[in-house]
């Protein structure tokens, strides 16, 4: 495909407008990976069906997420393929074939499965059990060599590697065992300073938020709980505002840290500064987003083009897989 060092695949469920946690944990990394890899990024709408009882927003969330990703710098003109999982139906065919090579006990023993059963006891569907197999199909259908993973996702990728080894042992070296590329950004906490930033917990800050919305959310952020008065010295190491300042106000972080410890800056002023820096950081992003949003068909066209390019890879891989497992050739 090119002189790059491998092929990256990553997918995320359609969750609509992205927040700082999505950006720092994934999107920013997706953008950077384009320098060194051929990248395939997928909005995994079929995966979303395993846990959603209401699916009415899936289209809107897919569109909004694609819009954010594109405006953030995921760039099909650099060769990146951006597409929607269900637009390349071969993934369901590979999922079925891989499921034959996956012992059921592997799946039901997974801590993630047990957790989902606990979370949605009234909706323990078959798709939920097979979720990791579908994930393996996502990755292997495009012969990805590298998958970016956070610390908490490493086990998922290891599962894919196990399925690949088992499949290849049985049918020959057809599928590629992907390598993990670990991402280093720690968990991003929400404005409550306690739980992981999440849209469902409404503790998030959207990257497409206006400067006014950013200011409003930032002013609600929990800081050092022991700092009750302006004259109390602060502890930046336990303050969520500071942990984000370090990224979005990197050139001022040292000064803020000193001023906080010496009680030379109050939390209100510190938050105002952070809100301004955050709004400035995303200003070019907001501009690109607005330009793209002005022609909504453009986003769907990009996704359709991505699906077409992904299909070309998937069709070739499925021909190899079908032959390897002995299915009769299609004429
Ligand atoms: S001054 Fe800033 S870094 Fe210090 S506790 Fe307040 S918000 Fe956090």
Coordinates of C-alpha atoms and ligand atoms in Angstrom, one line a residue:
X1 CA 0.0 0.0 0.0
X2 CA 2.8 2.5 0.9
X3 CA 6.1 2.8 2.6
X4 CA 4.5 3.0 6.0
X5 CA 5.5 0.5 8.7
X6 CA 2.3 -1.4 9.0
X7 CA -1.5 -1.3 9.0
X8 CA -3.4 0.0 12.0
X9 CA -7.0 -0.9 12.7
X10 CA -9.1 0.6 15.4
X11 CA -12.8 0.9 16.0
X12 CA -15.1 2.7 18.3
X13 CA -18.8 2.6 18.9
X14 CA -20.9 5.5 17.6
X15 CA -21.3 7.7 20.6
X16 CA -22.0 11.0 18.9
X17 CA -20.1 14.1 19.7
X18 CA -16.7 13.3 21.2
X19 CA -15.5 14.5 24.6
X20 CA -12.1 15.2 26.1
X21 CA -11.8 11.6 27.2
X22 CA -12.4 10.3 23.7
X23 CA -10.0 12.8 22.3
X24 CA -7.1 12.3 24.7
X25 CA -7.6 8.5 24.9
X26 CA -8.1 7.7 21.2
X27 CA -8.8 10.4 18.6
X28 CA -5.5 12.3 19.1
X29 CA -3.6 9.1 18.9
X30 CA -5.5 8.1 15.7
X31 CA -4.4 11.3 14.1
X32 CA -0.8 10.8 15.0
X33 CA -0.7 7.2 13.9
X34 CA -1.3 8.4 10.3
X35 CA 2.3 9.6 10.1
X36 CA 3.7 6.0 10.4
X37 CA 1.0 3.6 9.5
X38 CA -1.7 2.9 6.9
X39 CA -4.7 3.5 9.1
X40 CA -8.2 2.0 9.0
X41 CA -10.7 3.5 11.4
X42 CA -14.1 2.0 11.9
X43 CA -17.3 3.2 13.5
X44 CA -18.5 -0.1 14.9
X45 CA -22.3 0.3 14.7
X46 CA -23.0 -3.5 14.9
X47 CA -21.1 -3.7 18.2
X48 CA -23.4 -0.9 19.5
X49 CA -26.4 -3.1 19.0
X50 CA -25.3 -5.5 21.7
X51 CA -25.9 -3.1 24.5
X52 CA -28.4 -0.6 23.1
X53 CA -32.1 -1.1 23.6
X54 CA -32.9 2.2 21.8
X55 CA -31.1 2.4 18.4
X56 CA -32.9 5.5 17.1
X57 CA -29.9 7.7 17.5
X58 CA -27.3 5.5 15.9
X59 CA -27.3 7.3 12.6
X60 CA -27.0 10.7 14.2
X61 CA -24.3 9.5 16.5
X62 CA -22.4 7.9 13.6
X63 CA -22.5 11.2 11.7
X64 CA -21.5 13.4 14.6
X65 CA -18.6 11.1 15.6
X66 CA -17.3 11.0 12.0
X67 CA -17.6 14.7 11.8
X68 CA -15.5 15.1 15.0
X69 CA -12.9 12.6 13.8
X70 CA -12.5 14.2 10.5
X71 CA -12.3 17.7 11.9
X72 CA -9.7 16.5 14.5
X73 CA -7.4 15.4 11.6
X74 CA -8.3 11.9 10.5
X75 CA -7.6 12.4 6.9
X76 CA -8.7 10.2 4.0
X77 CA -6.5 12.2 1.7
X78 CA -3.5 10.8 3.5
X79 CA -4.7 7.3 2.7
X80 CA -6.7 6.7 5.9
X81 CA -9.8 4.6 5.5
X82 CA -12.7 5.8 7.6
X83 CA -15.9 3.7 7.4
X84 CA -18.9 2.3 9.2
X85 CA -18.7 -1.3 10.2
X86 CA -22.0 -2.5 8.9
X87 CA -21.2 -1.0 5.4
X88 CA -18.8 -3.9 4.9
X89 CA -21.0 -6.9 5.6
X90 CA -18.1 -9.4 5.1
X91 CA -17.3 -8.8 8.7
X92 CA -20.4 -10.8 9.8
X93 CA -19.3 -13.6 7.5
X94 CA -15.9 -13.7 9.1
X95 CA -17.4 -13.4 12.5
X96 CA -19.5 -16.6 11.8
X97 CA -16.5 -18.5 10.6
X98 CA -14.3 -17.4 13.5
X99 CA -17.0 -18.3 15.9
X100 CA -16.6 -22.0 14.8
X101 CA -13.0 -21.8 15.9
X102 CA -13.7 -20.2 19.3
X103 CA -14.6 -22.4 22.3
X104 CA -17.7 -21.1 24.1
X105 CA -15.9 -21.4 27.4
X106 CA -13.3 -18.8 26.4
X107 CA -16.1 -16.3 25.8
X108 CA -18.3 -17.0 28.9
X109 CA -15.2 -16.9 31.2
X110 CA -14.2 -13.4 30.1
X111 CA -14.5 -10.8 32.8
X112 CA -15.9 -8.3 30.3
X113 CA -18.8 -10.7 29.5
X114 CA -19.5 -11.3 33.2
X115 CA -19.5 -7.5 33.7
X116 CA -22.0 -7.0 30.9
X117 CA -24.3 -9.7 32.4
X118 CA -24.2 -7.8 35.6
X119 CA -24.9 -4.5 33.9
X120 CA -27.8 -5.7 31.7
X121 CA -29.2 -8.9 33.2
X122 CA -32.4 -8.5 31.2
X123 CA -30.6 -8.4 27.9
X124 CA -27.9 -11.1 27.9
X125 CA -28.1 -11.6 24.1
X126 CA -26.2 -14.0 21.9
X127 CA -24.3 -11.0 20.3
X128 CA -23.0 -10.1 23.7
X129 CA -21.3 -13.5 24.1
X130 CA -19.8 -13.3 20.6
X131 CA -18.7 -9.7 20.9
X132 CA -15.0 -10.5 21.2
X133 CA -15.2 -12.7 18.1
X134 CA -16.8 -9.9 16.1
X135 CA -13.9 -7.7 17.3
X136 CA -11.4 -10.3 16.1
X137 CA -13.2 -10.3 12.7
X138 CA -13.0 -6.5 12.6
X139 CA -9.2 -6.6 13.0
X140 CA -8.4 -9.7 10.9
X141 CA -10.7 -8.9 8.0
X142 CA -8.3 -6.0 7.1
X143 CA -5.1 -7.8 7.9
X144 CA -4.2 -5.2 10.5
X145 CA -0.7 -5.6 11.9
X146 CA -1.1 -3.2 14.7
X147 CA -3.9 -2.2 17.1
X148 CA -3.7 0.8 19.4
X149 CA -4.8 -0.2 22.9
X150 CA -5.1 1.4 26.3
X151 CA -4.1 -0.6 29.3
X152 CA -7.6 -1.7 30.0
X153 CA -8.1 -3.1 26.5
X154 CA -4.9 -5.2 26.3
X155 CA -6.9 -8.3 27.2
X156 CA -9.3 -7.8 24.3
X157 CA -6.5 -7.8 21.8
X158 CA -4.9 -10.8 23.4
X159 CA -8.2 -12.6 22.9
X160 CA -8.1 -11.8 19.2
X161 CA -4.5 -13.1 19.0
X162 CA -5.6 -16.4 20.6
X163 CA -8.4 -16.8 18.1
X164 CA -6.0 -16.1 15.2
X165 CA -3.5 -18.6 16.5
X166 CA -6.2 -21.2 16.9
X167 CA -7.6 -20.5 13.4
X168 CA -4.2 -20.5 11.8
X169 CA -3.1 -23.7 13.5
X170 CA -6.1 -25.4 12.1
X171 CA -6.5 -23.9 8.7
X172 CA -3.0 -22.6 7.8
X173 CA -1.4 -19.2 8.1
X174 CA -4.2 -17.1 6.7
X175 CA -4.9 -14.5 9.3
X176 CA -2.4 -12.0 10.8
X177 CA -1.8 -11.9 14.5
X178 CA -2.0 -8.2 15.4
X179 CA 0.5 -6.6 17.7
X180 CA -0.6 -4.2 20.4
X181 CA 0.5 -0.6 20.3
X182 CA 0.1 0.8 23.9
X183 CA -1.2 4.3 24.3
X184 CA 0.0 6.1 27.3
X185 CA -2.6 8.7 28.3
X186 CA -4.1 7.9 31.7
X187 CA -7.8 7.6 32.4
X188 CA -9.5 11.0 31.9
X189 CA -11.8 11.8 34.7
X190 CA -15.1 13.7 34.3
X191 CA -15.9 17.1 35.7
X192 CA -16.9 15.3 38.9
X193 CA -13.2 14.4 39.4
X194 CA -14.2 10.9 40.4
X195 CA -15.5 8.8 37.5
X196 CA -14.1 8.3 34.0
X197 CA -15.4 11.0 31.6
X198 CA -18.5 9.7 30.0
X199 CA -21.4 11.0 28.1
X200 CA -23.8 8.7 29.9
X201 CA -22.7 10.1 33.3
X202 CA -23.0 13.6 31.9
X203 CA -19.7 14.5 33.4
X204 CA -18.1 15.3 30.0
X205 CA -16.8 18.3 28.1
X206 CA -17.4 18.0 24.3
X207 CA -14.5 18.9 22.1
X208 CA -17.0 20.7 19.8
X209 CA -18.4 22.8 22.7
X210 CA -18.5 26.5 22.2
X211 CA -16.2 28.7 24.4
X212 CA -19.2 29.6 26.5
X213 CA -20.2 25.9 27.0
X214 CA -16.6 25.1 27.8
X215 CA -16.4 27.8 30.4
X216 CA -19.7 26.7 32.0
X217 CA -18.5 23.0 32.3
X218 CA -15.1 23.9 33.5
X219 CA -16.4 26.1 36.2
X220 CA -18.3 23.1 37.5
X221 CA -15.2 21.0 37.8
X222 CA -14.2 19.5 41.1
X223 CA -10.7 20.6 42.2
X224 CA -8.6 19.7 45.3
X225 CA -11.3 18.8 47.8
X226 CA -9.2 20.0 50.7
X227 CA -8.7 23.5 49.3
X228 CA -11.7 25.2 50.8
X229 CA -10.4 28.8 51.0
X230 CA -8.5 30.9 48.5
X231 CA -5.7 31.2 51.1
X232 CA -5.3 27.4 51.4
X233 CA -2.4 25.9 49.5
X234 CA -3.6 23.6 46.8
X235 CA -2.4 20.1 45.8
X236 CA -2.3 20.0 42.0
X237 CA -1.4 16.3 42.0
X238 CA -5.0 15.5 43.2
X239 CA -6.7 18.1 41.1
X240 CA -8.4 17.1 37.9
X241 CA -8.3 20.6 36.4
X242 CA -4.5 20.5 36.8
X243 CA -4.2 17.0 35.2
X244 CA -5.9 18.4 32.1
X245 CA -4.0 21.7 32.3
X246 CA -0.8 19.7 31.9
X247 CA -2.0 18.7 28.4
X248 CA -4.0 21.8 27.2
X249 CA -1.9 24.4 29.0
X250 CA 1.4 22.6 28.9
X251 CA 3.6 25.8 28.6
X252 CA 1.9 27.2 31.8
X253 CA 1.7 24.0 33.8
X254 CA 4.9 24.6 35.8
X255 CA 3.8 28.1 36.8
X256 CA 0.3 27.0 37.7
X257 CA 1.6 24.2 39.8
X258 CA 3.9 26.6 41.8
X259 CA 1.1 29.2 42.2
X260 CA -1.4 26.6 43.3
X261 CA 1.0 25.2 46.0
X262 CA 1.7 28.7 47.2
X263 CA -2.0 29.8 47.1
X264 CA -1.0 32.5 44.7
X265 CA -3.8 31.5 42.3
X266 CA -7.4 30.7 43.3
X267 CA -9.3 27.8 41.7
X268 CA -11.8 30.2 40.0
X269 CA -9.0 32.0 38.2
X270 CA -7.2 28.8 37.5
X271 CA -10.4 27.3 35.9
X272 CA -11.0 30.5 33.9
X273 CA -7.5 30.2 32.5
X274 CA -8.0 26.5 31.7
X275 CA -11.3 27.2 30.0
X276 CA -9.7 29.8 27.8
X277 CA -6.8 27.6 26.9
X278 CA -9.2 24.7 26.1
X279 CA -11.3 26.9 23.9
X280 CA -8.2 28.2 22.1
X281 CA -6.8 24.7 21.6
X282 CA -10.0 23.5 19.9
X283 CA -10.6 26.8 17.9
X284 CA -9.1 25.4 14.6
X285 CA -11.0 22.2 15.2
X286 CA -14.3 24.0 15.6
X287 CA -13.6 25.9 12.4
X288 CA -13.0 22.8 10.4
X289 CA -16.0 21.1 11.9
X290 CA -18.3 24.0 11.0
X291 CA -17.0 23.9 7.4
X292 CA -17.7 20.2 7.1
X293 CA -21.0 20.4 8.8
X294 CA -22.1 23.0 6.3
X295 CA -22.2 20.1 3.7
X296 CA -23.5 17.0 5.6
X297 CA -23.5 14.9 2.5
X298 CA -19.7 15.2 2.4
X299 CA -19.3 13.2 5.6
X300 CA -21.5 10.4 4.3
X301 CA -19.6 10.5 1.0
X302 CA -16.3 10.1 2.8
X303 CA -17.7 7.2 4.8
X304 CA -19.0 5.6 1.6
X305 CA -15.7 5.9 -0.1
X306 CA -14.0 4.4 3.0
X307 CA -16.4 1.5 2.9
X308 CA -15.6 0.9 -0.7
X309 CA -11.9 0.8 0.0
X310 CA -12.4 -1.4 3.0
X311 CA -14.5 -3.8 1.0
X312 CA -11.7 -4.2 -1.6
X313 CA -9.4 -5.5 1.2
X314 CA -12.2 -7.5 2.9
X315 CA -13.2 -9.3 -0.3
X316 CA -9.7 -10.5 -0.9
X317 CA -9.2 -11.7 2.7
X318 CA -12.6 -13.5 2.6
X319 CA -11.6 -15.3 -0.5
X320 CA -8.5 -16.6 1.3
X321 CA -10.5 -17.5 4.4
X322 CA -13.2 -19.4 2.5
X323 CA -10.6 -21.4 0.6
X324 CA -8.7 -22.2 3.7
X325 CA -11.7 -23.5 5.6
X326 CA -12.8 -25.5 2.5
X327 CA -16.0 -23.7 1.6
X328 CA -16.9 -24.3 -2.1
X329 CA -15.7 -21.4 -4.3
X330 CA -18.2 -18.8 -5.5
X331 CA -18.7 -18.6 -9.2
Ligands
LIG1 S1 -5.6 26.3 41.7 FE1 -5.9 25.1 39.9 S2 -4.5 23.3 40.1 FE2 -4.8 24.3 42.1 S3 -6.4 23.1 43.1 FE3 -7.3 25.0 42.1 S4 -7.9 24.4 40.1 FE4 -6.6 22.8 40.9

